[in-house]
Amino acid sequence: MDTIERIKQQISENPVLLYMKGSPKLPSCGFSSQASQALISCNEKFAYVDILQNPDIRAELPKYADWPTFPQLWVEGELIGGCDIILEMFQQGELQPLVTAAAQKADAE
């Protein structure tokens, strides 16, 4: 399976997916740390891909997503955005309902 196919599969199989540097418990950059903390605060499970462990995804995802930076949050197959957008949505109370709805929909299926 080529890298783009793997990316598409990850996005389609995970209702809430964060591409980040490191892991939520051990982030490797401040932006990934802030983004994962906002998601953890939503109290729903989410998947993540450590792009430092997947250099092929790190190289291909920005082209596929047309988004140059990491982290990247995907919800139900849609790119939500990076750290600034995630934090802004969290602070405005928009992130949790989005994440909760995606998680509940996935649980129901």
Tab-separated table of N, CA and C in Angstrom:
chain	number	residue	atom	x	y	z
A	1	MET	N	0.857	-1.180	0.000
A	1	MET	CA	0.000	0.000	0.000
A	1	MET	C	0.902	1.242	0.000
A	2	ASP	N	0.638	2.156	-0.906
A	2	ASP	CA	1.486	3.342	-0.930
A	2	ASP	C	1.067	4.314	0.179
A	3	THR	N	1.880	5.330	0.374
A	3	THR	CA	1.693	6.244	1.508
A	3	THR	C	0.352	6.965	1.448
A	4	ILE	N	-0.025	7.448	0.286
A	4	ILE	CA	-1.300	8.176	0.161
A	4	ILE	C	-2.470	7.252	0.482
A	5	GLU	N	-2.398	6.003	0.035
A	5	GLU	CA	-3.456	5.038	0.361
A	5	GLU	C	-3.522	4.807	1.869
A	6	ARG	N	-2.358	4.716	2.514
A	6	ARG	CA	-2.323	4.539	3.970
A	6	ARG	C	-2.946	5.735	4.674
A	7	ILE	N	-2.617	6.926	4.213
A	7	ILE	CA	-3.191	8.145	4.802
A	7	ILE	C	-4.714	8.128	4.654
A	8	LYS	N	-5.193	7.828	3.451
A	8	LYS	CA	-6.650	7.787	3.211
A	8	LYS	C	-7.311	6.754	4.116
A	9	GLN	N	-6.663	5.608	4.287
A	9	GLN	CA	-7.220	4.562	5.136
A	9	GLN	C	-7.268	5.019	6.596
A	10	GLN	N	-6.188	5.628	7.075
A	10	GLN	CA	-6.167	6.119	8.460
A	10	GLN	C	-7.276	7.141	8.686
A	11	ILE	N	-7.427	8.056	7.749
A	11	ILE	CA	-8.438	9.108	7.883
A	11	ILE	C	-9.843	8.507	7.858
A	12	SER	N	-10.070	7.515	6.995
A	12	SER	CA	-11.414	6.939	6.897
A	12	SER	C	-11.741	6.020	8.070
A	13	GLU	N	-10.734	5.392	8.668
A	13	GLU	CA	-10.985	4.437	9.756
A	13	GLU	C	-11.073	5.089	11.130
A	14	ASN	N	-10.629	6.327	11.253
A	14	ASN	CA	-10.598	6.988	12.561
A	14	ASN	C	-11.433	8.261	12.525
A	15	PRO	N	-12.552	8.277	13.266
A	15	PRO	CA	-13.416	9.455	13.228
A	15	PRO	C	-12.714	10.718	13.725
A	16	VAL	N	-11.795	10.573	14.673
A	16	VAL	CA	-11.016	11.711	15.172
A	16	VAL	C	-9.551	11.293	15.123
A	17	LEU	N	-8.783	11.963	14.294
A	17	LEU	CA	-7.395	11.573	14.057
A	17	LEU	C	-6.493	12.798	14.098
A	18	LEU	N	-5.437	12.698	14.905
A	18	LEU	CA	-4.471	13.785	15.012
A	18	LEU	C	-3.123	13.302	14.484
A	19	TYR	N	-2.650	13.950	13.434
A	19	TYR	CA	-1.276	13.728	12.978
A	19	TYR	C	-0.416	14.697	13.762
A	20	MET	N	0.557	14.153	14.491
A	20	MET	CA	1.322	14.989	15.412
A	20	MET	C	2.763	14.512	15.517
A	21	LYS	N	3.576	15.312	16.173
A	21	LYS	CA	4.957	14.931	16.463
A	21	LYS	C	4.979	14.353	17.873
A	22	GLY	N	5.276	13.054	17.962
A	22	GLY	CA	5.254	12.365	19.245
A	22	GLY	C	3.896	11.726	19.479
A	23	SER	N	3.567	11.546	20.764
A	23	SER	CA	2.284	10.953	21.145
A	23	SER	C	1.598	11.897	22.132
A	24	PRO	N	0.290	11.706	22.350
A	24	PRO	CA	-0.392	12.585	23.310
A	24	PRO	C	0.260	12.573	24.696
A	25	LYS	N	0.777	11.403	25.113
A	25	LYS	CA	1.414	11.324	26.429
A	25	LYS	C	2.840	11.874	26.414
A	26	LEU	N	3.472	11.854	25.245
A	26	LEU	CA	4.855	12.312	25.132
A	26	LEU	C	5.046	13.096	23.833
A	27	PRO	N	4.410	14.276	23.739
A	27	PRO	CA	4.530	15.057	22.512
A	27	PRO	C	5.962	15.563	22.313
A	28	SER	N	6.352	15.689	21.051
A	28	SER	CA	7.719	16.110	20.732
A	28	SER	C	7.800	17.555	20.255
A	29	CYS	N	6.692	18.275	20.312
A	29	CYS	CA	6.750	19.710	20.013
A	29	CYS	C	5.607	20.408	20.739
A	30	GLY	N	5.789	21.674	20.989
A	30	GLY	CA	4.801	22.442	21.746
A	30	GLY	C	3.446	22.505	21.077
A	31	PHE	N	3.438	22.634	19.747
A	31	PHE	CA	2.162	22.711	19.032
A	31	PHE	C	1.402	21.393	19.136
A	32	SER	N	2.121	20.275	18.976
A	32	SER	CA	1.470	18.967	19.113
A	32	SER	C	0.969	18.759	20.535
A	33	SER	N	1.738	19.240	21.505
A	33	SER	CA	1.337	19.128	22.907
A	33	SER	C	0.034	19.883	23.161
A	34	GLN	N	-0.038	21.122	22.692
A	34	GLN	CA	-1.248	21.927	22.905
A	34	GLN	C	-2.460	21.316	22.205
A	35	ALA	N	-2.251	20.843	20.979
A	35	ALA	CA	-3.358	20.258	20.218
A	35	ALA	C	-3.873	18.991	20.891
A	36	SER	N	-2.954	18.128	21.325
A	36	SER	CA	-3.396	16.881	21.947
A	36	SER	C	-4.048	17.154	23.305
A	37	GLN	N	-3.568	18.143	24.050
A	37	GLN	CA	-4.194	18.482	25.332
A	37	GLN	C	-5.626	18.967	25.128
A	38	ALA	N	-5.844	19.756	24.082
A	38	ALA	CA	-7.211	20.226	23.793
A	38	ALA	C	-8.115	19.031	23.483
A	39	LEU	N	-7.597	18.072	22.714
A	39	LEU	CA	-8.402	16.887	22.390
A	39	LEU	C	-8.644	16.025	23.623
A	40	ILE	N	-7.622	15.843	24.439
A	40	ILE	CA	-7.772	15.058	25.674
A	40	ILE	C	-8.858	15.692	26.550
A	41	SER	N	-8.908	17.012	26.578
A	41	SER	CA	-9.900	17.731	27.388
A	41	SER	C	-11.327	17.504	26.906
A	42	CYS	N	-11.483	17.024	25.673
A	42	CYS	CA	-12.824	16.746	25.146
A	42	CYS	C	-13.381	15.429	25.694
A	43	ASN	N	-12.543	14.657	26.378
A	43	ASN	CA	-12.960	13.405	27.017
A	43	ASN	C	-13.533	12.375	26.050
A	44	GLU	N	-13.019	12.341	24.851
A	44	GLU	CA	-13.379	11.310	23.880
A	44	GLU	C	-12.081	10.691	23.383
A	45	LYS	N	-12.149	9.396	23.020
A	45	LYS	CA	-10.934	8.783	22.509
A	45	LYS	C	-10.676	9.290	21.092
A	46	PHE	N	-9.402	9.409	20.781
A	46	PHE	CA	-9.015	9.830	19.437
A	46	PHE	C	-7.755	9.073	19.047
A	47	ALA	N	-7.586	8.919	17.756
A	47	ALA	CA	-6.398	8.242	17.239
A	47	ALA	C	-5.335	9.293	16.929
A	48	TYR	N	-4.103	8.834	16.895
A	48	TYR	CA	-3.027	9.734	16.497
A	48	TYR	C	-2.008	8.949	15.681
A	49	VAL	N	-1.285	9.679	14.859
A	49	VAL	CA	-0.168	9.120	14.117
A	49	VAL	C	1.038	9.996	14.414
A	50	ASP	N	2.106	9.368	14.901
A	50	ASP	CA	3.355	10.074	15.177
A	50	ASP	C	4.121	10.193	13.867
A	51	ILE	N	4.163	11.398	13.317
A	51	ILE	CA	4.806	11.583	12.014
A	51	ILE	C	6.330	11.455	12.112
A	52	LEU	N	6.867	11.571	13.316
A	52	LEU	CA	8.317	11.377	13.473
A	52	LEU	C	8.687	9.912	13.272
A	53	GLN	N	7.751	9.010	13.571
A	53	GLN	CA	7.967	7.575	13.367
A	53	GLN	C	7.559	7.143	11.958
A	54	ASN	N	6.924	8.045	11.231
A	54	ASN	CA	6.417	7.753	9.887
A	54	ASN	C	6.865	8.845	8.915
A	55	PRO	N	8.155	8.859	8.556
A	55	PRO	CA	8.662	9.942	7.705
A	55	PRO	C	7.981	10.009	6.334
A	56	ASP	N	7.481	8.869	5.847
A	56	ASP	CA	6.769	8.878	4.568
A	56	ASP	C	5.467	9.673	4.686
A	57	ILE	N	4.751	9.485	5.782
A	57	ILE	CA	3.515	10.245	6.007
A	57	ILE	C	3.846	11.719	6.232
A	58	ARG	N	4.914	11.975	6.973
A	58	ARG	CA	5.336	13.365	7.221
A	58	ARG	C	5.617	14.078	5.899
A	59	ALA	N	6.165	13.358	4.933
A	59	ALA	CA	6.500	13.959	3.647
A	59	ALA	C	5.272	14.123	2.744
A	60	GLU	N	4.359	13.158	2.774
A	60	GLU	CA	3.243	13.136	1.816
A	60	GLU	C	1.984	13.849	2.299
A	61	LEU	N	1.708	13.820	3.598
A	61	LEU	CA	0.440	14.376	4.092
A	61	LEU	C	0.269	15.864	3.771
A	62	PRO	N	1.301	16.693	3.926
A	62	PRO	CA	1.076	18.117	3.593
A	62	PRO	C	0.616	18.327	2.154
A	63	LYS	N	1.114	17.529	1.225
A	63	LYS	CA	0.683	17.648	-0.177
A	63	LYS	C	-0.757	17.153	-0.324
A	64	TYR	N	-1.051	16.003	0.291
A	64	TYR	CA	-2.404	15.433	0.206
A	64	TYR	C	-3.436	16.378	0.824
A	65	ALA	N	-3.103	16.906	1.984
A	65	ALA	CA	-4.046	17.745	2.733
A	65	ALA	C	-4.061	19.191	2.249
A	66	ASP	N	-3.047	19.577	1.489
A	66	ASP	CA	-2.846	20.970	1.114
A	66	ASP	C	-2.749	21.846	2.378
A	67	TRP	N	-2.035	21.289	3.358
A	67	TRP	CA	-1.827	21.972	4.648
A	67	TRP	C	-0.382	21.698	5.046
A	68	PRO	N	0.450	22.726	5.149
A	68	PRO	CA	1.901	22.501	5.228
A	68	PRO	C	2.449	22.068	6.584
A	69	THR	N	1.688	22.262	7.648
A	69	THR	CA	2.274	22.093	8.983
A	69	THR	C	1.612	20.976	9.776
A	70	PHE	N	2.233	20.648	10.893
A	70	PHE	CA	1.708	19.687	11.866
A	70	PHE	C	1.641	20.382	13.210
A	71	PRO	N	0.700	19.987	14.055
A	71	PRO	CA	-0.250	18.890	13.914
A	71	PRO	C	-1.358	19.198	12.911
A	72	GLN	N	-2.059	18.127	12.522
A	72	GLN	CA	-3.257	18.235	11.681
A	72	GLN	C	-4.353	17.406	12.336
A	73	LEU	N	-5.506	18.023	12.526
A	73	LEU	CA	-6.657	17.324	13.091
A	73	LEU	C	-7.653	17.021	11.980
A	74	TRP	N	-8.036	15.755	11.895
A	74	TRP	CA	-9.045	15.293	10.939
A	74	TRP	C	-10.234	14.748	11.728
A	75	VAL	N	-11.430	15.194	11.398
A	75	VAL	CA	-12.650	14.706	12.039
A	75	VAL	C	-13.603	14.261	10.937
A	76	GLU	N	-13.992	12.997	11.010
A	76	GLU	CA	-14.898	12.394	10.030
A	76	GLU	C	-14.440	12.664	8.594
A	77	GLY	N	-13.145	12.497	8.365
A	77	GLY	CA	-12.614	12.616	7.022
A	77	GLY	C	-12.343	14.029	6.547
A	78	GLU	N	-12.621	15.016	7.391
A	78	GLU	CA	-12.410	16.416	7.016
A	78	GLU	C	-11.237	16.989	7.793
A	79	LEU	N	-10.363	17.711	7.089
A	79	LEU	CA	-9.274	18.408	7.762
A	79	LEU	C	-9.851	19.604	8.508
A	80	ILE	N	-9.657	19.626	9.813
A	80	ILE	CA	-10.130	20.744	10.633
A	80	ILE	C	-9.083	21.852	10.638
A	81	GLY	N	-7.821	21.464	10.831
A	81	GLY	CA	-6.751	22.456	10.806
A	81	GLY	C	-5.623	22.079	11.744
A	82	GLY	N	-4.803	23.068	12.032
A	82	GLY	CA	-3.631	22.876	12.871
A	82	GLY	C	-3.840	23.409	14.273
A	83	CYS	N	-2.740	23.617	14.962
A	83	CYS	CA	-2.762	23.973	16.382
A	83	CYS	C	-3.599	25.223	16.663
A	84	ASP	N	-3.375	26.305	15.915
A	84	ASP	CA	-4.091	27.559	16.187
A	84	ASP	C	-5.599	27.373	16.052
A	85	ILE	N	-6.017	26.670	15.009
A	85	ILE	CA	-7.454	26.455	14.782
A	85	ILE	C	-8.031	25.545	15.868
A	86	ILE	N	-7.297	24.500	16.218
A	86	ILE	CA	-7.753	23.577	17.267
A	86	ILE	C	-7.947	24.337	18.579
A	87	LEU	N	-6.958	25.145	18.957
A	87	LEU	CA	-7.045	25.888	20.226
A	87	LEU	C	-8.161	26.924	20.186
A	88	GLU	N	-8.307	27.598	19.057
A	88	GLU	CA	-9.378	28.590	18.936
A	88	GLU	C	-10.750	27.928	19.065
A	89	MET	N	-10.919	26.795	18.385
A	89	MET	CA	-12.196	26.069	18.479
A	89	MET	C	-12.435	25.586	19.903
A	90	PHE	N	-11.372	25.110	20.564
A	90	PHE	CA	-11.501	24.642	21.941
A	90	PHE	C	-11.948	25.788	22.853
A	91	GLN	N	-11.290	26.940	22.730
A	91	GLN	CA	-11.590	28.081	23.594
A	91	GLN	C	-12.995	28.635	23.337
A	92	GLN	N	-13.477	28.492	22.105
A	92	GLN	CA	-14.812	28.996	21.779
A	92	GLN	C	-15.907	27.955	22.007
A	93	GLY	N	-15.506	26.776	22.514
A	93	GLY	CA	-16.487	25.743	22.815
A	93	GLY	C	-16.988	24.996	21.585
A	94	GLU	N	-16.242	25.061	20.480
A	94	GLU	CA	-16.677	24.409	19.245
A	94	GLU	C	-16.032	23.036	19.051
A	95	LEU	N	-14.895	22.803	19.685
A	95	LEU	CA	-14.162	21.561	19.451
A	95	LEU	C	-14.856	20.364	20.099
A	96	GLN	N	-15.237	20.499	21.372
A	96	GLN	CA	-15.812	19.360	22.081
A	96	GLN	C	-17.081	18.822	21.420
A	97	PRO	N	-18.050	19.666	21.039
A	97	PRO	CA	-19.244	19.098	20.381
A	97	PRO	C	-18.900	18.368	19.077
A	98	LEU	N	-17.940	18.901	18.327
A	98	LEU	CA	-17.527	18.275	17.071
A	98	LEU	C	-16.919	16.896	17.324
A	99	VAL	N	-16.004	16.832	18.287
A	99	VAL	CA	-15.321	15.576	18.611
A	99	VAL	C	-16.306	14.576	19.221
A	100	THR	N	-17.165	15.044	20.118
A	100	THR	CA	-18.140	14.173	20.768
A	100	THR	C	-19.106	13.581	19.744
A	101	ALA	N	-19.590	14.414	18.834
A	101	ALA	CA	-20.525	13.931	17.812
A	101	ALA	C	-19.865	12.868	16.935
A	102	ALA	N	-18.611	13.092	16.540
A	102	ALA	CA	-17.895	12.127	15.696
A	102	ALA	C	-17.681	10.811	16.437
A	103	ALA	N	-17.319	10.902	17.720
A	103	ALA	CA	-17.064	9.693	18.518
A	103	ALA	C	-18.361	8.924	18.736
A	104	GLN	N	-19.438	9.620	19.052
A	104	GLN	CA	-20.728	8.938	19.283
A	104	GLN	C	-21.255	8.309	18.005
A	105	LYS	N	-21.077	8.977	16.889
A	105	LYS	CA	-21.516	8.439	15.605
A	105	LYS	C	-20.728	7.149	15.298
A	106	ALA	N	-19.428	7.166	15.567
A	106	ALA	CA	-18.594	5.990	15.316
A	106	ALA	C	-18.984	4.845	16.247
A	107	ASP	N	-19.292	5.158	17.505
A	107	ASP	CA	-19.703	4.127	18.450
A	107	ASP	C	-21.026	3.489	18.036
A	108	ALA	N	-21.907	4.270	17.438
A	108	ALA	CA	-23.222	3.778	17.045
A	108	ALA	C	-23.147	2.867	15.814
A	109	GLU	N	-22.100	3.044	15.012
A	109	GLU	CA	-21.997	2.262	13.763
A	109	GLU	C	-21.492	0.871	14.015
